[in-house]
Amino acid sequence: MSQSRHSETRGCAVIRSPIFASTVSLAAVLATPAAAQESDDEPIIVVTGQGLAETPAAPAYDVQVIERETLVSTSSGRIEDALAAVPGFQQFRRSDSRSANPSAQGATLRALGGNATSRALVLLDGVPMADPFFGFIPFSALAPERLAAIRVTRGGGSGPFGAGALAGTIELQSAGIDTLGTLDAQLLANDRGETEASASVASRLGAGFGVISGRWDRGKGFFTTPVGDRVPATARAAFDGYSLQVRGVAPLTETIELQARGLIFEDERTLRFEGADSRIEGQDASLRMIGRGAWEFDVLGYVQARNFANRVISSTRFVPVLDQRNTPSTGIGGKIEVRPPTGERNVLRLGLDYRRSDGELFETAISAFSGQVSARRNAGGTNTDLGLFVENDLTLGSLTLTGGARLDRYTIRNGFFTERDAAGAIQIDDRFADRAGWETSFRAGALYRLGDGASLRAAAYTGLRLPTLNELYRPFVVFPVVTQANAALENERLEGFEVGVDFAPSDRIALGLTAFDNRVKDAVANVTIAENLRQRRNIDAVRARGIEANAKLSLGEVSFDGGLAYTDAEARGSGAAAALDGNRPAQTPRWVAGATLAWRSAQDWLLSATLRHVGAQFEDDLETDILPAATTLGAFAQVPLADGISLILRGENLTDETIVTRDQGGSIDLGVPRTVWAGVRLGF
């Protein structure tokens, strides 16, 4: 397994500067001259822009690191394409963030999917990125060129990461000034005339640094509807989205670092028919303080404002039938972690984290025949989670042991659903009872180093995920199927264990193999209760057992990076869900595999080809409609033209494989066809 312990100085700025007192304000830090006077006895202040270093026992869990070179050399330039290099990663559907409905873009690992909500916890610089209302990930706002690396922990339960890490944790780490350089920009266009433009500008500010980065993607898109099913109202999957991020890092003392980040984004898409438009937008802000002294600490606070809008078009009359015009939501939270000095061979982690998700839906139902309003609906609520955690790592020679416990206090409250007719008269006015409770989670692992780069590991864990506001209160339609919400949903609980072996005799070879058994109890699934009618319900369990394998080889200028996951997953259901007992969860492939072969020269030439295979999946819980297996070929080329200037060529799905992303009763959507990109990259 490719595992990496990142140095605290990755992407750092190392500058000699006077000692900053702990009371120095951020403004004073940013005003410090970049060329501070040097002397032999002045300390070196190291600004990393990262969180605390991972603990010695982190490799006891199934960890894979995606390095920056992989992030910026995918065939599509999308973050979800880079994550697909991790066997076991999947979204609810195969569509990417240009052609999917955003509300369906949940992230999961270990084939523990089955609905559109994320079962993996996605963090950007420690901040959860899931939408507070829906639980989807705004992949289009997460530009891979802004990142230094991504660390993926498959399984592992919640631990100190926070509730929501049911299937694992995906940690995105922003790049610092030494990684980005002063200017990094690129502009590309494809054979359909679509464009991708991005740029970042970085500057040293005193002993710290600041970065401003932006990205804009737009295009007419491709037809997701098969040729034989197109009608005059059929539209391309047009997209137009931007994101802008501002980030600053500054030292407060020799060992204390302040990090601030702001992110705004908006993304508009059209799916299937003219007028079937969706839009997501968000504004995030976070402030983080990292202490790397004798008492290490990580203090983080954030606020998120998000919105979602979606218009549904009738697939028979091709007129609007539902206008989900406004879904404002807010996420507020933070984390405090402390690592007391407990000796060189021991690492103790103590802390708490908190997240509040608040939001509501405003939508209008429209008659397909008269075009008049038939109903107006309003729904929403508030979820909170306060977690306390403790974890300890102990190294005894070649053996490292780790164990931790977590206690969560959750609330589900203020839930409501209201429906009015066209005249404003109330037809439904449901107020749901508040709920609260305590949940405990545990995880433990062991790592034994055999020598010569070989090691054995084992881990067991439990985890927790609260149902989202979307699952609790918002019904939806994907013609011809109606899916009802369910305010009585219980929390999902994970129980799992895994064993693995890693072999890395040098920095040129890294091999890993993991066998796992995970079970999600009370899993939330879209359960068929009548023809073309489903409801979100807790089924008995979803169980996934399988193997994950990774291999990285480097032979001079040539490298190979491959991975494979085989998962035997099945649902356990009784009562109303008895019909799906023993079935594979919806959208869950049995086999996933990928391999990248690359050549990089000393002159910064880079040529790579990526082959990926996704096995057959069922569209629904009853295994009625099947999505055939798909094998795709992607390519990337970087050709230096001059100092700091390169030609970039990319190819997506070069064999033009037919990728079926949705099949509900013969209503089919397709994924990206063959697409070729060309452009230039500047880096200084």
mmCIF file of N, CA and C in Angstrom, residues 377-489:
data_model
loop_
_atom_site.group_PDB
_atom_site.id
_atom_site.type_symbol
_atom_site.label_atom_id
_atom_site.label_comp_id
_atom_site.label_asym_id
_atom_site.label_seq_id
_atom_site.Cartn_x
_atom_site.Cartn_y
_atom_site.Cartn_z
ATOM 1 N N ARG A 377 -44.052 23.996 -1.447
ATOM 2 C CA ARG A 377 -43.579 23.193 -0.324
ATOM 3 C C ARG A 377 -42.399 23.877 0.352
ATOM 4 N N ASN A 378 -42.320 23.656 1.646
ATOM 5 C CA ASN A 378 -41.243 24.194 2.463
ATOM 6 C C ASN A 378 -40.881 23.133 3.503
ATOM 7 N N ALA A 379 -39.591 22.789 3.585
ATOM 8 C CA ALA A 379 -39.173 21.743 4.518
ATOM 9 C C ALA A 379 -37.775 22.038 5.012
ATOM 10 N N GLY A 380 -37.447 21.548 6.197
ATOM 11 C CA GLY A 380 -36.105 21.739 6.710
ATOM 12 C C GLY A 380 -35.966 21.332 8.152
ATOM 13 N N GLY A 381 -34.826 21.671 8.746
ATOM 14 C CA GLY A 381 -34.554 21.318 10.132
ATOM 15 C C GLY A 381 -33.127 21.657 10.503
ATOM 16 N N THR A 382 -32.711 21.141 11.658
ATOM 17 C CA THR A 382 -31.372 21.413 12.189
ATOM 18 C C THR A 382 -30.797 20.131 12.787
ATOM 19 N N ASN A 383 -29.578 19.802 12.389
ATOM 20 C CA ASN A 383 -28.837 18.693 12.981
ATOM 21 C C ASN A 383 -27.590 19.228 13.665
ATOM 22 N N THR A 384 -27.255 18.690 14.809
ATOM 23 C CA THR A 384 -26.001 19.065 15.467
ATOM 24 C C THR A 384 -25.286 17.818 15.955
ATOM 25 N N ASP A 385 -23.961 17.933 16.052
ATOM 26 C CA ASP A 385 -23.167 16.838 16.622
ATOM 27 C C ASP A 385 -21.994 17.436 17.383
ATOM 28 N N LEU A 386 -21.858 17.058 18.649
ATOM 29 C CA LEU A 386 -20.725 17.440 19.485
ATOM 30 C C LEU A 386 -19.994 16.169 19.869
ATOM 31 N N GLY A 387 -18.729 16.080 19.475
ATOM 32 C CA GLY A 387 -17.964 14.870 19.738
ATOM 33 C C GLY A 387 -16.763 15.120 20.628
ATOM 34 N N LEU A 388 -16.523 14.204 21.547
ATOM 35 C CA LEU A 388 -15.326 14.206 22.391
ATOM 36 C C LEU A 388 -14.503 12.978 22.031
ATOM 37 N N PHE A 389 -13.197 13.136 21.851
ATOM 38 C CA PHE A 389 -12.404 11.986 21.451
ATOM 39 C C PHE A 389 -11.079 11.935 22.195
ATOM 40 N N VAL A 390 -10.567 10.728 22.329
ATOM 41 C CA VAL A 390 -9.252 10.484 22.896
ATOM 42 C C VAL A 390 -8.630 9.336 22.108
ATOM 43 N N GLU A 391 -7.353 9.474 21.797
ATOM 44 C CA GLU A 391 -6.654 8.409 21.072
ATOM 45 C C GLU A 391 -5.199 8.403 21.504
ATOM 46 N N ASN A 392 -4.621 7.212 21.596
ATOM 47 C CA ASN A 392 -3.241 7.102 22.045
ATOM 48 C C ASN A 392 -2.480 6.123 21.154
ATOM 49 N N ASP A 393 -1.273 6.544 20.735
ATOM 50 C CA ASP A 393 -0.359 5.692 19.970
ATOM 51 C C ASP A 393 0.848 5.376 20.839
ATOM 52 N N LEU A 394 1.266 4.119 20.824
ATOM 53 C CA LEU A 394 2.415 3.689 21.609
ATOM 54 C C LEU A 394 3.332 2.855 20.723
ATOM 55 N N THR A 395 4.605 3.248 20.649
ATOM 56 C CA THR A 395 5.581 2.525 19.847
ATOM 57 C C THR A 395 6.512 1.742 20.758
ATOM 58 N N LEU A 396 6.562 0.432 20.533
ATOM 59 C CA LEU A 396 7.411 -0.472 21.306
ATOM 60 C C LEU A 396 8.318 -1.202 20.336
ATOM 61 N N GLY A 397 9.451 -0.594 20.018
ATOM 62 C CA GLY A 397 10.348 -1.197 19.049
ATOM 63 C C GLY A 397 9.715 -1.240 17.675
ATOM 64 N N SER A 398 9.552 -2.421 17.123
ATOM 65 C CA SER A 398 8.976 -2.590 15.786
ATOM 66 C C SER A 398 7.457 -2.599 15.807
ATOM 67 N N LEU A 399 6.869 -2.580 16.987
ATOM 68 C CA LEU A 399 5.417 -2.655 17.121
ATOM 69 C C LEU A 399 4.853 -1.293 17.530
ATOM 70 N N THR A 400 3.837 -0.847 16.804
ATOM 71 C CA THR A 400 3.110 0.373 17.159
ATOM 72 C C THR A 400 1.655 0.018 17.378
ATOM 73 N N LEU A 401 1.121 0.423 18.522
ATOM 74 C CA LEU A 401 -0.266 0.155 18.883
ATOM 75 C C LEU A 401 -1.031 1.468 18.956
ATOM 76 N N THR A 402 -2.290 1.435 18.595
ATOM 77 C CA THR A 402 -3.126 2.622 18.683
ATOM 78 C C THR A 402 -4.528 2.232 19.107
ATOM 79 N N GLY A 403 -5.153 3.103 19.870
ATOM 80 C CA GLY A 403 -6.529 2.866 20.301
ATOM 81 C C GLY A 403 -7.194 4.180 20.646
ATOM 82 N N GLY A 404 -8.470 4.268 20.368
ATOM 83 C CA GLY A 404 -9.171 5.514 20.656
ATOM 84 C C GLY A 404 -10.647 5.290 20.858
ATOM 85 N N ALA A 405 -11.277 6.284 21.486
ATOM 86 C CA ALA A 405 -12.713 6.244 21.738
ATOM 87 C C ALA A 405 -13.303 7.614 21.446
ATOM 88 N N ARG A 406 -14.564 7.606 21.098
ATOM 89 C CA ARG A 406 -15.256 8.838 20.748
ATOM 90 C C ARG A 406 -16.673 8.782 21.333
ATOM 91 N N LEU A 407 -17.126 9.925 21.874
ATOM 92 C CA LEU A 407 -18.468 10.055 22.415
ATOM 93 C C LEU A 407 -19.152 11.226 21.714
ATOM 94 N N ASP A 408 -20.287 10.948 21.048
ATOM 95 C CA ASP A 408 -21.007 11.973 20.297
ATOM 96 C C ASP A 408 -22.356 12.256 20.939
ATOM 97 N N ARG A 409 -22.653 13.543 21.083
ATOM 98 C CA ARG A 409 -23.978 13.995 21.486
ATOM 99 C C ARG A 409 -24.625 14.625 20.260
ATOM 100 N N TYR A 410 -25.695 14.007 19.770
ATOM 101 C CA TYR A 410 -26.329 14.496 18.546
ATOM 102 C C TYR A 410 -27.743 14.979 18.831
ATOM 103 N N THR A 411 -28.207 15.892 18.006
ATOM 104 C CA THR A 411 -29.607 16.319 18.054
ATOM 105 C C THR A 411 -30.147 16.393 16.634
ATOM 106 N N ILE A 412 -31.400 16.034 16.470
ATOM 107 C CA ILE A 412 -32.150 16.188 15.219
ATOM 108 C C ILE A 412 -33.424 16.919 15.605
ATOM 109 N N ARG A 413 -33.541 18.184 15.212
ATOM 110 C CA ARG A 413 -34.627 18.994 15.754
ATOM 111 C C ARG A 413 -35.122 20.014 14.732
ATOM 112 N N ASN A 414 -36.224 20.637 15.095
ATOM 113 C CA ASN A 414 -36.858 21.676 14.273
ATOM 114 C C ASN A 414 -37.269 21.178 12.892
ATOM 115 N N GLY A 415 -37.508 19.883 12.764
ATOM 116 C CA GLY A 415 -37.891 19.332 11.473
ATOM 117 C C GLY A 415 -39.340 19.639 11.120
ATOM 118 N N PHE A 416 -39.568 19.996 9.848
ATOM 119 C CA PHE A 416 -40.928 20.306 9.423
ATOM 120 C C PHE A 416 -41.083 20.076 7.924
ATOM 121 N N PHE A 417 -42.315 19.866 7.504
ATOM 122 C CA PHE A 417 -42.675 19.797 6.088
ATOM 123 C C PHE A 417 -44.054 20.426 5.926
ATOM 124 N N THR A 418 -44.122 21.434 5.054
ATOM 125 C CA THR A 418 -45.373 22.160 4.821
ATOM 126 C C THR A 418 -45.670 22.187 3.332
ATOM 127 N N GLU A 419 -46.926 21.948 2.995
ATOM 128 C CA GLU A 419 -47.360 22.058 1.606
ATOM 129 C C GLU A 419 -48.629 22.895 1.537
ATOM 130 N N ARG A 420 -48.635 23.861 0.626
ATOM 131 C CA ARG A 420 -49.794 24.724 0.394
ATOM 132 C C ARG A 420 -50.260 24.569 -1.034
ATOM 133 N N ASP A 421 -51.555 24.789 -1.260
ATOM 134 C CA ASP A 421 -52.058 24.746 -2.623
ATOM 135 C C ASP A 421 -51.790 26.086 -3.307
ATOM 136 N N ALA A 422 -52.257 26.227 -4.549
ATOM 137 C CA ALA A 422 -51.964 27.428 -5.323
ATOM 138 C C ALA A 422 -52.512 28.683 -4.670
ATOM 139 N N ALA A 423 -53.594 28.540 -3.919
ATOM 140 C CA ALA A 423 -54.193 29.703 -3.254
ATOM 141 C C ALA A 423 -53.539 30.018 -1.917
ATOM 142 N N GLY A 424 -52.605 29.178 -1.478
ATOM 143 C CA GLY A 424 -51.914 29.420 -0.216
ATOM 144 C C GLY A 424 -52.494 28.684 0.971
ATOM 145 N N ALA A 425 -53.545 27.887 0.743
ATOM 146 C CA ALA A 425 -54.158 27.134 1.842
ATOM 147 C C ALA A 425 -53.273 25.939 2.203
ATOM 148 N N ILE A 426 -53.088 25.715 3.496
ATOM 149 C CA ILE A 426 -52.221 24.633 3.957
ATOM 150 C C ILE A 426 -52.884 23.272 3.720
ATOM 151 N N GLN A 427 -52.172 22.387 3.034
ATOM 152 C CA GLN A 427 -52.641 21.019 2.798
ATOM 153 C C GLN A 427 -51.941 20.022 3.730
ATOM 154 N N ILE A 428 -50.659 20.251 3.981
ATOM 155 C CA ILE A 428 -49.883 19.406 4.894
ATOM 156 C C ILE A 428 -49.073 20.331 5.786
ATOM 157 N N ASP A 429 -49.100 20.060 7.067
ATOM 158 C CA ASP A 429 -48.307 20.863 8.007
ATOM 159 C C ASP A 429 -47.765 19.928 9.089
ATOM 160 N N ASP A 430 -46.647 19.288 8.767
ATOM 161 C CA ASP A 430 -46.050 18.317 9.674
ATOM 162 C C ASP A 430 -44.932 18.974 10.479
ATOM 163 N N ARG A 431 -44.966 18.764 11.783
ATOM 164 C CA ARG A 431 -43.889 19.166 12.675
ATOM 165 C C ARG A 431 -43.393 17.904 13.367
ATOM 166 N N PHE A 432 -42.104 17.622 13.204
ATOM 167 C CA PHE A 432 -41.568 16.355 13.684
ATOM 168 C C PHE A 432 -40.907 16.529 15.050
ATOM 169 N N ALA A 433 -41.048 15.529 15.868
ATOM 170 C CA ALA A 433 -40.523 15.591 17.231
ATOM 171 C C ALA A 433 -39.003 15.692 17.239
ATOM 172 N N ASP A 434 -38.494 16.514 18.153
ATOM 173 C CA ASP A 434 -37.046 16.624 18.309
ATOM 174 C C ASP A 434 -36.497 15.322 18.891
ATOM 175 N N ARG A 435 -35.276 15.003 18.490
ATOM 176 C CA ARG A 435 -34.612 13.811 18.998
ATOM 177 C C ARG A 435 -33.186 14.168 19.418
ATOM 178 N N ALA A 436 -32.656 13.425 20.360
ATOM 179 C CA ALA A 436 -31.276 13.622 20.801
ATOM 180 C C ALA A 436 -30.787 12.326 21.436
ATOM 181 N N GLY A 437 -29.499 12.176 21.484
ATOM 182 C CA GLY A 437 -28.955 10.974 22.097
ATOM 183 C C GLY A 437 -27.445 10.996 22.138
ATOM 184 N N TRP A 438 -26.878 9.924 22.728
ATOM 185 C CA TRP A 438 -25.432 9.751 22.821
ATOM 186 C C TRP A 438 -25.027 8.512 22.024
ATOM 187 N N GLU A 439 -23.916 8.592 21.326
ATOM 188 C CA GLU A 439 -23.386 7.454 20.585
ATOM 189 C C GLU A 439 -21.902 7.322 20.905
ATOM 190 N N THR A 440 -21.432 6.087 21.028
ATOM 191 C CA THR A 440 -20.010 5.837 21.267
ATOM 192 C C THR A 440 -19.391 5.154 20.049
ATOM 193 N N SER A 441 -18.136 5.459 19.790
ATOM 194 C CA SER A 441 -17.385 4.848 18.702
ATOM 195 C C SER A 441 -15.990 4.503 19.202
ATOM 196 N N PHE A 442 -15.410 3.477 18.614
ATOM 197 C CA PHE A 442 -14.079 3.031 19.011
ATOM 198 C C PHE A 442 -13.279 2.656 17.774
ATOM 199 N N ARG A 443 -11.984 2.749 17.893
ATOM 200 C CA ARG A 443 -11.124 2.178 16.862
ATOM 201 C C ARG A 443 -9.787 1.810 17.486
ATOM 202 N N ALA A 444 -9.159 0.772 16.927
ATOM 203 C CA ALA A 444 -7.871 0.302 17.430
ATOM 204 C C ALA A 444 -7.117 -0.338 16.288
ATOM 205 N N GLY A 445 -5.790 -0.245 16.355
ATOM 206 C CA GLY A 445 -4.983 -0.818 15.292
ATOM 207 C C GLY A 445 -3.601 -1.188 15.788
ATOM 208 N N ALA A 446 -2.917 -1.984 14.991
ATOM 209 C CA ALA A 446 -1.550 -2.406 15.297
ATOM 210 C C ALA A 446 -0.749 -2.439 14.010
ATOM 211 N N LEU A 447 0.501 -1.990 14.107
ATOM 212 C CA LEU A 447 1.423 -2.002 12.976
ATOM 213 C C LEU A 447 2.719 -2.663 13.429
ATOM 214 N N TYR A 448 3.141 -3.699 12.711
ATOM 215 C CA TYR A 448 4.378 -4.397 13.062
ATOM 216 C C TYR A 448 5.325 -4.359 11.873
ATOM 217 N N ARG A 449 6.483 -3.741 12.074
ATOM 218 C CA ARG A 449 7.478 -3.607 11.017
ATOM 219 C C ARG A 449 8.397 -4.824 11.037
ATOM 220 N N LEU A 450 8.369 -5.590 9.954
ATOM 221 C CA LEU A 450 9.141 -6.820 9.877
ATOM 222 C C LEU A 450 10.584 -6.575 9.482
ATOM 223 N N GLY A 451 10.853 -5.395 8.937
ATOM 224 C CA GLY A 451 12.184 -5.110 8.432
ATOM 225 C C GLY A 451 12.235 -5.208 6.923
ATOM 226 N N ASP A 452 13.253 -4.592 6.324
ATOM 227 C CA ASP A 452 13.426 -4.583 4.870
ATOM 228 C C ASP A 452 12.207 -4.015 4.148
ATOM 229 N N GLY A 453 11.517 -3.069 4.819
ATOM 230 C CA GLY A 453 10.394 -2.405 4.177
ATOM 231 C C GLY A 453 9.072 -3.127 4.276
ATOM 232 N N ALA A 454 9.020 -4.265 4.954
ATOM 233 C CA ALA A 454 7.781 -5.035 5.072
ATOM 234 C C ALA A 454 7.106 -4.742 6.408
ATOM 235 N N SER A 455 5.792 -4.707 6.403
ATOM 236 C CA SER A 455 5.048 -4.480 7.642
ATOM 237 C C SER A 455 3.692 -5.146 7.561
ATOM 238 N N LEU A 456 3.190 -5.512 8.731
ATOM 239 C CA LEU A 456 1.853 -6.082 8.868
ATOM 240 C C LEU A 456 1.010 -5.105 9.662
ATOM 241 N N ARG A 457 -0.293 -5.053 9.372
ATOM 242 C CA ARG A 457 -1.177 -4.155 10.105
ATOM 243 C C ARG A 457 -2.548 -4.797 10.264
ATOM 244 N N ALA A 458 -3.248 -4.347 11.288
ATOM 245 C CA ALA A 458 -4.607 -4.820 11.538
ATOM 246 C C ALA A 458 -5.346 -3.705 12.268
ATOM 247 N N ALA A 459 -6.642 -3.601 12.019
ATOM 248 C CA ALA A 459 -7.436 -2.548 12.649
ATOM 249 C C ALA A 459 -8.878 -3.005 12.765
ATOM 250 N N ALA A 460 -9.549 -2.476 13.788
ATOM 251 C CA ALA A 460 -10.984 -2.685 13.982
ATOM 252 C C ALA A 460 -11.580 -1.362 14.414
ATOM 253 N N TYR A 461 -12.844 -1.113 14.060
ATOM 254 C CA TYR A 461 -13.404 0.214 14.289
ATOM 255 C C TYR A 461 -14.923 0.185 14.233
ATOM 256 N N THR A 462 -15.514 1.218 14.796
ATOM 257 C CA THR A 462 -16.937 1.501 14.631
ATOM 258 C C THR A 462 -17.056 2.961 14.219
ATOM 259 N N GLY A 463 -18.232 3.355 13.735
ATOM 260 C CA GLY A 463 -18.413 4.723 13.259
ATOM 261 C C GLY A 463 -19.881 5.124 13.278
ATOM 262 N N LEU A 464 -20.119 6.402 12.959
ATOM 263 C CA LEU A 464 -21.451 6.992 13.083
ATOM 264 C C LEU A 464 -21.691 7.973 11.945
ATOM 265 N N ARG A 465 -22.918 7.983 11.413
ATOM 266 C CA ARG A 465 -23.354 9.039 10.499
ATOM 267 C C ARG A 465 -24.804 9.381 10.775
ATOM 268 N N LEU A 466 -25.075 10.680 10.963
ATOM 269 C CA LEU A 466 -26.450 11.137 11.105
ATOM 270 C C LEU A 466 -27.098 11.234 9.728
ATOM 271 N N PRO A 467 -28.413 10.948 9.616
ATOM 272 C CA PRO A 467 -29.088 11.206 8.337
ATOM 273 C C PRO A 467 -29.062 12.695 8.037
ATOM 274 N N THR A 468 -28.960 13.042 6.765
ATOM 275 C CA THR A 468 -28.923 14.450 6.384
ATOM 276 C C THR A 468 -30.323 15.053 6.410
ATOM 277 N N LEU A 469 -30.377 16.381 6.384
ATOM 278 C CA LEU A 469 -31.668 17.070 6.296
ATOM 279 C C LEU A 469 -32.395 16.664 5.025
ATOM 280 N N ASN A 470 -31.651 16.443 3.953
ATOM 281 C CA ASN A 470 -32.235 16.002 2.693
ATOM 282 C C ASN A 470 -32.924 14.650 2.848
ATOM 283 N N GLU A 471 -32.256 13.702 3.478
ATOM 284 C CA GLU A 471 -32.836 12.370 3.658
ATOM 285 C C GLU A 471 -34.046 12.412 4.581
ATOM 286 N N LEU A 472 -33.998 13.280 5.576
ATOM 287 C CA LEU A 472 -35.078 13.348 6.554
ATOM 288 C C LEU A 472 -36.334 14.029 6.019
ATOM 289 N N TYR A 473 -36.175 15.087 5.210
ATOM 290 C CA TYR A 473 -37.323 15.962 4.957
ATOM 291 C C TYR A 473 -37.621 16.256 3.488
ATOM 292 N N ARG A 474 -36.719 15.948 2.529
ATOM 293 C CA ARG A 474 -36.924 16.371 1.149
ATOM 294 C C ARG A 474 -37.241 15.192 0.238
ATOM 295 N N PRO A 475 -38.453 15.135 -0.327
ATOM 296 C CA PRO A 475 -38.738 14.153 -1.371
ATOM 297 C C PRO A 475 -38.169 14.644 -2.702
ATOM 298 N N PHE A 476 -38.011 13.722 -3.663
ATOM 299 C CA PHE A 476 -37.520 14.144 -4.975
ATOM 300 C C PHE A 476 -38.019 13.185 -6.049
ATOM 301 N N VAL A 477 -37.872 13.620 -7.306
ATOM 302 C CA VAL A 477 -38.326 12.836 -8.454
ATOM 303 C C VAL A 477 -37.194 12.737 -9.468
ATOM 304 N N VAL A 478 -36.843 11.531 -9.886
ATOM 305 C CA VAL A 478 -36.022 11.285 -11.069
ATOM 306 C C VAL A 478 -36.885 10.416 -11.963
ATOM 307 N N PHE A 479 -37.563 11.076 -12.935
ATOM 308 C CA PHE A 479 -38.625 10.415 -13.695
ATOM 309 C C PHE A 479 -38.179 9.045 -14.174
ATOM 310 N N PRO A 480 -39.058 8.049 -14.014
ATOM 311 C CA PRO A 480 -40.436 8.126 -13.515
ATOM 312 C C PRO A 480 -40.574 7.775 -12.027
ATOM 313 N N VAL A 481 -39.476 7.808 -11.284
ATOM 314 C CA VAL A 481 -39.487 7.313 -9.916
ATOM 315 C C VAL A 481 -39.576 8.482 -8.924
ATOM 316 N N VAL A 482 -40.524 8.363 -7.977
ATOM 317 C CA VAL A 482 -40.657 9.313 -6.874
ATOM 318 C C VAL A 482 -40.018 8.698 -5.633
ATOM 319 N N THR A 483 -39.167 9.464 -4.961
ATOM 320 C CA THR A 483 -38.543 8.991 -3.714
ATOM 321 C C THR A 483 -38.973 9.903 -2.573
ATOM 322 N N GLN A 484 -39.603 9.308 -1.566
ATOM 323 C CA GLN A 484 -40.102 10.072 -0.424
ATOM 324 C C GLN A 484 -39.025 10.215 0.653
ATOM 325 N N ALA A 485 -39.101 11.310 1.401
ATOM 326 C CA ALA A 485 -38.239 11.495 2.563
ATOM 327 C C ALA A 485 -38.783 10.683 3.738
ATOM 328 N N ASN A 486 -38.048 10.695 4.852
ATOM 329 C CA ASN A 486 -38.477 9.931 6.027
ATOM 330 C C ASN A 486 -37.882 10.578 7.274
ATOM 331 N N ALA A 487 -38.710 11.317 8.001
ATOM 332 C CA ALA A 487 -38.241 12.039 9.181
ATOM 333 C C ALA A 487 -37.918 11.121 10.353
ATOM 334 N N ALA A 488 -38.236 9.835 10.241
ATOM 335 C CA ALA A 488 -37.988 8.902 11.341
ATOM 336 C C ALA A 488 -36.681 8.122 11.173
ATOM 337 N N LEU A 489 -35.863 8.489 10.222
ATOM 338 C CA LEU A 489 -34.626 7.753 9.988
ATOM 339 C C LEU A 489 -33.732 7.748 11.226
#
